Amino acid sequence: MGKGRLWQYIRNFLFSKINKELLIFLFFLVLSSIFWLSLTLNDTYEQEFAIPVAIIDVPKNAVLTSDEIDTVKMTIRDKGIILAAYHYGDYLKNINIHFKNYTRNNGTGVVSAQDMQKIVYQHLLSGSKIISTKPEKLEFYYNYGTKKQVPVRWSGRVIPEELYFISRVDYSPDSVTVYASDEKLDSINMVYTEQLNYANFRDTLVVNCQLSKIKGVKMVPDHIKVSFLTDVLTEERIEGIPITGINMPEGKVLRTFPAKVTVSFVTGVSVYRNLRPEDFHVVADYQEIKQNPSEKCRIYLKDVPSGISRAKLETTLVDYLIESQTEE
């Protein structure tokens, strides 16, 4: 089909009776939309804006322990076209608070709603009016380098698949530097991650996460990597664990029958491979024997290695004999 015939075909299609009516309809629809939009933009409205506020001109020897950028919400009244300009333009995207103008001597800075409005009015057109401001005041915190190193721990819900358990948790880094007031630093001995929520995994789970924020505290770094290492659960037992007497008076020796016992427990396969009887500590307390004399004494599982759960002695009562040692 030649260009001439193609153009004739398009013209005939566009200017057929039905399409003429459609074009007329679309023309008046666009015209009415423009008219409606112009009326709408000329009416007065109220709109809430989330305005980022930055703390600037912080002295080199000072450390902000709160976020350097915060947000205030202001409801502004003006014509629709002006509000649209605020929404899509750069009028409300660079609001700065000068550090020295609002700091106190106690490590805090406070900017009242009235002061924030004065600053924002400098960015508004003359006909705009601020109706409300939230929050009623903006607070920030700082110190002059007071800090300490604290360990990190995870928080939340992390559960592997059935028959698996978390054998070890590694942190990178395993501690962070916290900056805060002396009072806050004294109360912080550990910081935690944001709430983690993972389930039904069997291989090592690696999570990059933020640290849970504390008001007035800056953490460096503020995010870490947590690795959850898994192992397969197994029920096992260790035999030949010696019984030790505790709180024995000088010159006395406790002998039990049997002298060694068995402990059953649940652990991971990799942990079990490295266990020895010496890793467990089973005791009998002389003071308890003295206060409640009988033919048998009770024994206790005092210490178990890490990674062991549901550990228990296969017997808790044994025969015993207390001997006196004689000096040669």
Tab-separated table of C-alpha atoms in Angstrom:
chain	number	residue	atom	x	y	z
A	1	MET	CA	0.000	0.000	0.000
A	2	GLY	CA	1.468	3.395	-1.032
A	3	LYS	CA	1.806	6.334	1.315
A	4	GLY	CA	-0.982	8.224	-0.473
A	5	ARG	CA	-3.450	5.385	-0.125
A	6	LEU	CA	-2.428	4.823	3.520
A	7	TRP	CA	-3.005	8.484	4.383
A	8	GLN	CA	-6.370	8.433	2.603
A	9	TYR	CA	-7.362	5.343	4.548
A	10	ILE	CA	-6.414	6.979	7.882
A	11	ARG	CA	-8.254	10.187	6.973
A	12	ASN	CA	-11.384	8.320	5.970
A	13	PHE	CA	-11.223	6.322	9.219
A	14	LEU	CA	-10.766	9.381	11.442
A	15	PHE	CA	-13.415	11.464	9.762
A	16	SER	CA	-16.100	8.843	9.398
A	17	LYS	CA	-19.360	9.750	11.094
A	18	ILE	CA	-18.790	7.598	14.168
A	19	ASN	CA	-15.201	8.714	14.648
A	20	LYS	CA	-16.140	12.366	14.153
A	21	GLU	CA	-18.536	12.067	17.072
A	22	LEU	CA	-15.814	10.344	19.131
A	23	LEU	CA	-13.286	13.075	18.370
A	24	ILE	CA	-15.794	15.782	19.275
A	25	PHE	CA	-16.536	13.967	22.536
A	26	LEU	CA	-12.829	13.639	23.379
A	27	PHE	CA	-12.238	17.316	22.588
A	28	PHE	CA	-14.932	18.497	24.976
A	29	LEU	CA	-13.823	15.954	27.598
A	30	VAL	CA	-10.278	17.319	27.530
A	31	LEU	CA	-11.592	20.892	27.547
A	32	SER	CA	-13.851	20.247	30.539
A	33	SER	CA	-11.000	18.456	32.351
A	34	ILE	CA	-8.744	21.451	31.868
A	35	PHE	CA	-11.504	23.765	33.078
A	36	TRP	CA	-12.193	21.560	36.131
A	37	LEU	CA	-8.473	21.327	36.925
A	38	SER	CA	-8.015	25.080	36.732
A	39	LEU	CA	-10.943	25.621	39.094
A	40	THR	CA	-9.647	22.922	41.462
A	41	LEU	CA	-6.119	24.292	41.580
A	42	ASN	CA	-7.510	27.738	42.280
A	43	ASP	CA	-9.481	26.561	45.348
A	44	THR	CA	-7.975	26.654	48.852
A	45	TYR	CA	-7.009	23.362	50.524
A	46	GLU	CA	-5.108	22.018	53.496
A	47	GLN	CA	-2.440	19.345	53.035
A	48	GLU	CA	-0.008	17.659	55.427
A	49	PHE	CA	3.659	17.523	54.410
A	50	ALA	CA	6.411	15.361	55.912
A	51	ILE	CA	9.368	17.740	55.963
A	52	PRO	CA	12.935	16.459	56.488
A	53	VAL	CA	14.921	18.561	58.946
A	54	ALA	CA	18.733	18.348	59.147
A	55	ILE	CA	20.986	19.415	62.018
A	56	ILE	CA	23.902	21.341	60.503
A	57	ASP	CA	27.085	23.108	61.642
A	58	VAL	CA	27.811	20.476	64.305
A	59	PRO	CA	31.217	21.264	65.931
A	60	LYS	CA	34.036	18.846	65.124
A	61	ASN	CA	34.375	17.844	68.792
A	62	ALA	CA	30.652	17.064	69.148
A	63	VAL	CA	28.887	13.838	68.186
A	64	LEU	CA	25.170	13.717	67.398
A	65	THR	CA	23.764	10.700	69.235
A	66	SER	CA	20.390	11.002	67.527
A	67	ASP	CA	19.592	10.931	63.813
A	68	GLU	CA	21.166	13.778	61.859
A	69	ILE	CA	17.946	14.076	59.853
A	70	ASP	CA	14.524	14.001	61.450
A	71	THR	CA	11.031	14.655	60.116
A	72	VAL	CA	8.317	17.084	61.146
A	73	LYS	CA	4.779	17.037	59.800
A	74	MET	CA	3.116	20.343	58.986
A	75	THR	CA	-0.358	21.001	57.636
A	76	ILE	CA	-0.260	23.929	55.198
A	77	ARG	CA	-3.215	25.885	53.780
A	78	ASP	CA	-3.073	27.500	50.340
A	79	LYS	CA	-4.398	27.227	46.813
A	80	GLY	CA	-4.197	23.828	45.180
A	81	ILE	CA	-1.650	24.966	42.598
A	82	ILE	CA	0.684	26.221	45.352
A	83	LEU	CA	0.330	23.004	47.361
A	84	ALA	CA	1.122	21.016	44.207
A	85	ALA	CA	4.286	23.101	43.788
A	86	TYR	CA	5.282	22.302	47.380
A	87	HIS	CA	4.605	18.616	46.790
A	88	TYR	CA	6.540	18.240	43.532
A	89	GLY	CA	9.084	21.047	43.924
A	90	ASP	CA	12.097	21.617	46.169
A	91	TYR	CA	10.558	24.172	48.514
A	92	LEU	CA	10.359	21.825	51.524
A	93	LYS	CA	13.302	19.488	50.912
A	94	ASN	CA	16.174	21.390	52.529
A	95	ILE	CA	15.150	22.576	55.992
A	96	ASN	CA	18.219	23.095	58.203
A	97	ILE	CA	18.544	23.604	61.948
A	98	HIS	CA	21.748	25.276	63.131
A	99	PHE	CA	23.254	23.272	65.985
A	100	LYS	CA	24.469	26.165	68.148
A	101	ASN	CA	21.128	28.009	68.090
A	102	TYR	CA	19.185	25.294	69.931
A	103	THR	CA	21.630	23.344	72.133
A	104	ARG	CA	21.549	23.235	75.898
A	105	ASN	CA	24.301	22.328	78.353
A	106	ASN	CA	22.833	18.912	79.237
A	107	GLY	CA	23.571	17.206	75.926
A	108	THR	CA	20.197	17.933	74.334
A	109	GLY	CA	18.878	20.350	71.765
A	110	VAL	CA	15.245	21.459	71.520
A	111	VAL	CA	13.504	23.193	68.625
A	112	SER	CA	9.990	24.333	69.469
A	113	ALA	CA	7.091	24.161	67.033
A	114	GLN	CA	7.097	27.950	66.787
A	115	ASP	CA	10.786	28.011	65.863
A	116	MET	CA	10.280	25.273	63.282
A	117	GLN	CA	7.405	27.229	61.749
A	118	LYS	CA	9.562	30.371	61.518
A	119	ILE	CA	12.223	28.417	59.646
A	120	VAL	CA	9.715	26.725	57.311
A	121	TYR	CA	7.915	30.033	56.571
A	122	GLN	CA	11.174	31.217	54.985
A	123	HIS	CA	10.669	28.480	52.350
A	124	LEU	CA	6.954	29.134	51.720
A	125	LEU	CA	5.250	31.564	49.385
A	126	SER	CA	3.617	34.611	50.938
A	127	GLY	CA	0.016	33.340	50.855
A	128	SER	CA	0.691	30.015	52.597
A	129	LYS	CA	-0.316	29.441	56.208
A	130	ILE	CA	0.870	26.669	58.550
A	131	ILE	CA	-2.152	25.230	60.381
A	132	SER	CA	-0.504	22.612	62.622
A	133	THR	CA	2.883	21.095	63.443
A	134	LYS	CA	3.738	17.617	64.746
A	135	PRO	CA	5.583	16.923	66.975
A	136	GLU	CA	5.235	19.946	69.240
A	137	LYS	CA	9.021	20.045	69.588
A	138	LEU	CA	12.003	18.491	67.869
A	139	GLU	CA	14.693	17.060	70.161
A	140	PHE	CA	18.217	15.977	69.309
A	141	TYR	CA	21.027	14.611	71.457
A	142	TYR	CA	24.789	15.032	71.417
A	143	ASN	CA	27.939	14.562	73.464
A	144	TYR	CA	31.600	15.353	73.168
A	145	GLY	CA	32.952	11.889	72.410
A	146	THR	CA	31.856	9.923	75.489
A	147	LYS	CA	31.637	6.302	74.339
A	148	LYS	CA	32.194	2.644	75.174
A	149	GLN	CA	32.351	-0.734	73.453
A	150	VAL	CA	29.495	-3.173	74.097
A	151	PRO	CA	28.662	-6.654	72.742
A	152	VAL	CA	25.814	-7.375	70.327
A	153	ARG	CA	23.080	-10.009	70.666
A	154	TRP	CA	20.223	-10.984	68.367
A	155	SER	CA	16.570	-10.720	69.294
A	156	GLY	CA	13.405	-12.092	67.740
A	157	ARG	CA	12.217	-15.514	66.603
A	158	VAL	CA	14.670	-17.728	64.707
A	159	ILE	CA	13.641	-21.410	64.536
A	160	PRO	CA	15.236	-23.995	62.214
A	161	GLU	CA	13.482	-27.061	60.800
A	162	GLU	CA	12.428	-29.933	63.026
A	163	LEU	CA	15.376	-32.136	64.083
A	164	TYR	CA	17.726	-29.166	63.652
A	165	PHE	CA	18.877	-26.641	66.225
A	166	ILE	CA	21.058	-23.533	66.338
A	167	SER	CA	24.472	-24.763	67.422
A	168	ARG	CA	26.277	-21.412	67.288
A	169	VAL	CA	25.634	-17.755	66.549
A	170	ASP	CA	28.396	-15.603	65.065
A	171	TYR	CA	28.340	-11.805	64.918
A	172	SER	CA	30.313	-9.577	62.556
A	173	PRO	CA	31.270	-7.374	64.259
A	174	ASP	CA	30.561	-8.891	67.684
A	175	SER	CA	30.610	-5.484	69.412
A	176	VAL	CA	29.899	-1.867	68.543
A	177	THR	CA	30.817	1.567	69.853
A	178	VAL	CA	27.984	3.476	71.521
A	179	TYR	CA	27.970	7.235	72.047
A	180	ALA	CA	25.626	8.619	74.681
A	181	SER	CA	25.440	10.629	77.876
A	182	ASP	CA	27.322	9.283	80.911
A	183	GLU	CA	24.033	8.254	82.511
A	184	LYS	CA	22.903	6.274	79.477
A	185	LEU	CA	26.312	4.682	78.964
A	186	ASP	CA	26.252	3.336	82.530
A	187	SER	CA	22.950	1.566	81.814
A	188	ILE	CA	23.978	0.016	78.467
A	189	ASN	CA	25.891	-3.250	78.733
A	190	MET	CA	24.620	-4.826	75.517
A	191	VAL	CA	22.754	-3.823	72.373
A	192	TYR	CA	20.337	-5.912	70.341
A	193	THR	CA	19.420	-6.322	66.712
A	194	GLU	CA	16.050	-5.394	65.295
A	195	GLN	CA	13.455	-8.143	65.695
A	196	LEU	CA	14.401	-11.058	63.436
A	197	ASN	CA	11.777	-13.515	62.189
A	198	TYR	CA	12.998	-16.623	60.359
A	199	ALA	CA	11.797	-20.223	60.434
A	200	ASN	CA	12.145	-23.606	58.727
A	201	PHE	CA	15.760	-23.433	57.593
A	202	ARG	CA	18.415	-26.128	57.866
A	203	ASP	CA	21.571	-24.609	56.394
A	204	THR	CA	23.526	-21.729	57.910
A	205	LEU	CA	21.362	-18.597	57.924
A	206	VAL	CA	23.169	-15.275	57.364
A	207	VAL	CA	21.233	-12.079	58.124
A	208	ASN	CA	22.331	-8.482	57.550
A	209	CYS	CA	20.295	-6.413	59.974
A	210	GLN	CA	20.017	-3.073	61.713
A	211	LEU	CA	20.582	-2.634	65.429
A	212	SER	CA	17.564	-1.707	67.512
A	213	LYS	CA	17.603	2.041	68.077
A	214	ILE	CA	17.872	3.562	71.543
A	215	LYS	CA	16.773	7.164	72.026
A	216	GLY	CA	19.732	9.462	72.494
A	217	VAL	CA	22.269	6.756	71.603
A	218	LYS	CA	24.418	6.512	68.481
A	219	MET	CA	25.870	3.113	67.514
A	220	VAL	CA	28.853	2.676	65.222
A	221	PRO	CA	28.282	0.670	63.133
A	222	ASP	CA	24.470	0.645	63.288
A	223	HIS	CA	24.121	-2.629	61.362
A	224	ILE	CA	25.802	-6.041	61.647
A	225	LYS	CA	25.839	-9.506	60.089
A	226	VAL	CA	24.479	-12.405	62.158
A	227	SER	CA	25.166	-16.028	61.175
A	228	PHE	CA	23.058	-18.826	62.648
A	229	LEU	CA	24.887	-22.158	62.334
A	230	THR	CA	22.729	-25.281	62.502
A	231	ASP	CA	23.323	-28.898	63.447
A	232	VAL	CA	21.293	-32.117	63.460
A	233	LEU	CA	19.824	-33.071	66.845
A	234	THR	CA	20.775	-36.460	68.255
A	235	GLU	CA	20.087	-38.243	71.551
A	236	GLU	CA	23.319	-39.579	73.043
A	237	ARG	CA	24.912	-40.712	76.312
A	238	ILE	CA	28.363	-40.425	77.846
A	239	GLU	CA	29.624	-43.085	80.246
A	240	GLY	CA	32.421	-43.019	82.803
A	241	ILE	CA	31.807	-39.592	84.341
A	242	PRO	CA	33.516	-39.496	87.793
A	243	ILE	CA	31.621	-38.383	90.910
A	244	THR	CA	33.368	-35.667	92.937
A	245	GLY	CA	32.683	-34.804	96.576
A	246	ILE	CA	32.288	-31.102	97.358
A	247	ASN	CA	32.394	-29.214	100.659
A	248	MET	CA	34.468	-32.033	102.106
A	249	PRO	CA	36.163	-31.294	105.452
A	250	GLU	CA	39.906	-31.603	105.626
A	251	GLY	CA	41.035	-35.197	106.113
A	252	LYS	CA	37.793	-36.711	104.739
A	253	VAL	CA	37.380	-38.542	101.422
A	254	LEU	CA	34.094	-39.466	99.719
A	255	ARG	CA	33.936	-42.761	97.890
A	256	THR	CA	30.823	-43.670	95.898
A	257	PHE	CA	29.622	-46.959	94.470
A	258	PRO	CA	29.638	-46.778	91.510
A	259	ALA	CA	32.471	-44.262	91.248
A	260	LYS	CA	31.408	-43.231	87.752
A	261	VAL	CA	27.998	-42.656	86.167
A	262	THR	CA	26.318	-42.101	82.793
A	263	VAL	CA	24.662	-38.914	81.473
A	264	SER	CA	22.117	-38.837	78.627
A	265	PHE	CA	21.421	-35.665	76.654
A	266	VAL	CA	20.425	-34.109	73.346
A	267	THR	CA	22.989	-32.290	71.232
A	268	GLY	CA	24.246	-31.803	67.701
A	269	VAL	CA	26.214	-34.416	65.824
A	270	SER	CA	29.279	-32.180	65.482
A	271	VAL	CA	29.228	-31.322	69.203
A	272	TYR	CA	28.922	-34.963	70.251
A	273	ARG	CA	32.015	-35.975	68.283
A	274	ASN	CA	34.194	-33.754	70.498
A	275	LEU	CA	32.705	-34.618	73.918
A	276	ARG	CA	34.654	-36.390	76.690
A	277	PRO	CA	33.559	-37.558	80.168
A	278	GLU	CA	35.780	-34.855	81.685
A	279	ASP	CA	33.561	-32.203	80.094
A	280	PHE	CA	30.778	-33.053	82.585
A	281	HIS	CA	30.889	-32.391	86.331
A	282	VAL	CA	28.897	-34.662	88.687
A	283	VAL	CA	29.023	-33.941	92.431
A	284	ALA	CA	27.820	-35.143	95.821
A	285	ASP	CA	27.565	-32.543	98.595
A	286	TYR	CA	29.045	-33.515	101.966
A	287	GLN	CA	26.939	-30.894	103.763
A	288	GLU	CA	23.748	-32.485	102.454
A	289	ILE	CA	24.987	-35.960	103.460
A	290	LYS	CA	25.784	-34.701	106.959
A	291	GLN	CA	22.377	-33.072	107.435
A	292	ASN	CA	20.406	-36.026	106.007
A	293	PRO	CA	22.401	-39.201	106.682
A	294	SER	CA	21.171	-42.349	104.925
A	295	GLU	CA	22.503	-45.412	103.135
A	296	LYS	CA	22.584	-43.577	99.807
A	297	CYS	CA	23.552	-40.036	98.839
A	298	ARG	CA	22.137	-37.867	96.081
A	299	ILE	CA	24.341	-36.796	93.186
A	300	TYR	CA	23.902	-33.797	90.933
A	301	LEU	CA	24.897	-32.860	87.409
A	302	LYS	CA	26.508	-29.509	88.121
A	303	ASP	CA	28.132	-28.500	84.813
A	304	VAL	CA	27.579	-29.511	81.192
A	305	PRO	CA	29.380	-28.325	78.040
A	306	SER	CA	27.822	-25.669	75.823
A	307	GLY	CA	25.535	-26.974	73.089
A	308	ILE	CA	23.999	-29.607	75.392
A	309	SER	CA	20.301	-29.713	76.279
A	310	ARG	CA	18.028	-31.977	78.341
A	311	ALA	CA	21.022	-33.491	80.122
A	312	LYS	CA	20.166	-35.878	82.964
A	313	LEU	CA	21.835	-38.518	85.103
A	314	GLU	CA	20.729	-42.106	84.588
A	315	THR	CA	20.830	-42.501	88.367
A	316	THR	CA	20.657	-39.866	91.090
A	317	LEU	CA	21.249	-42.016	94.206
A	318	VAL	CA	24.428	-44.017	94.888
A	319	ASP	CA	25.961	-45.887	97.790
A	320	TYR	CA	28.780	-44.083	99.512
A	321	LEU	CA	31.477	-44.283	102.135
A	322	ILE	CA	33.263	-41.450	103.905
A	323	GLU	CA	36.819	-42.292	104.846
A	324	SER	CA	39.304	-40.509	107.014
A	325	GLN	CA	42.725	-39.953	105.568
A	326	THR	CA	45.588	-40.775	107.871
A	327	GLU	CA	48.877	-38.963	107.675
A	328	GLU	CA	51.872	-41.197	107.064
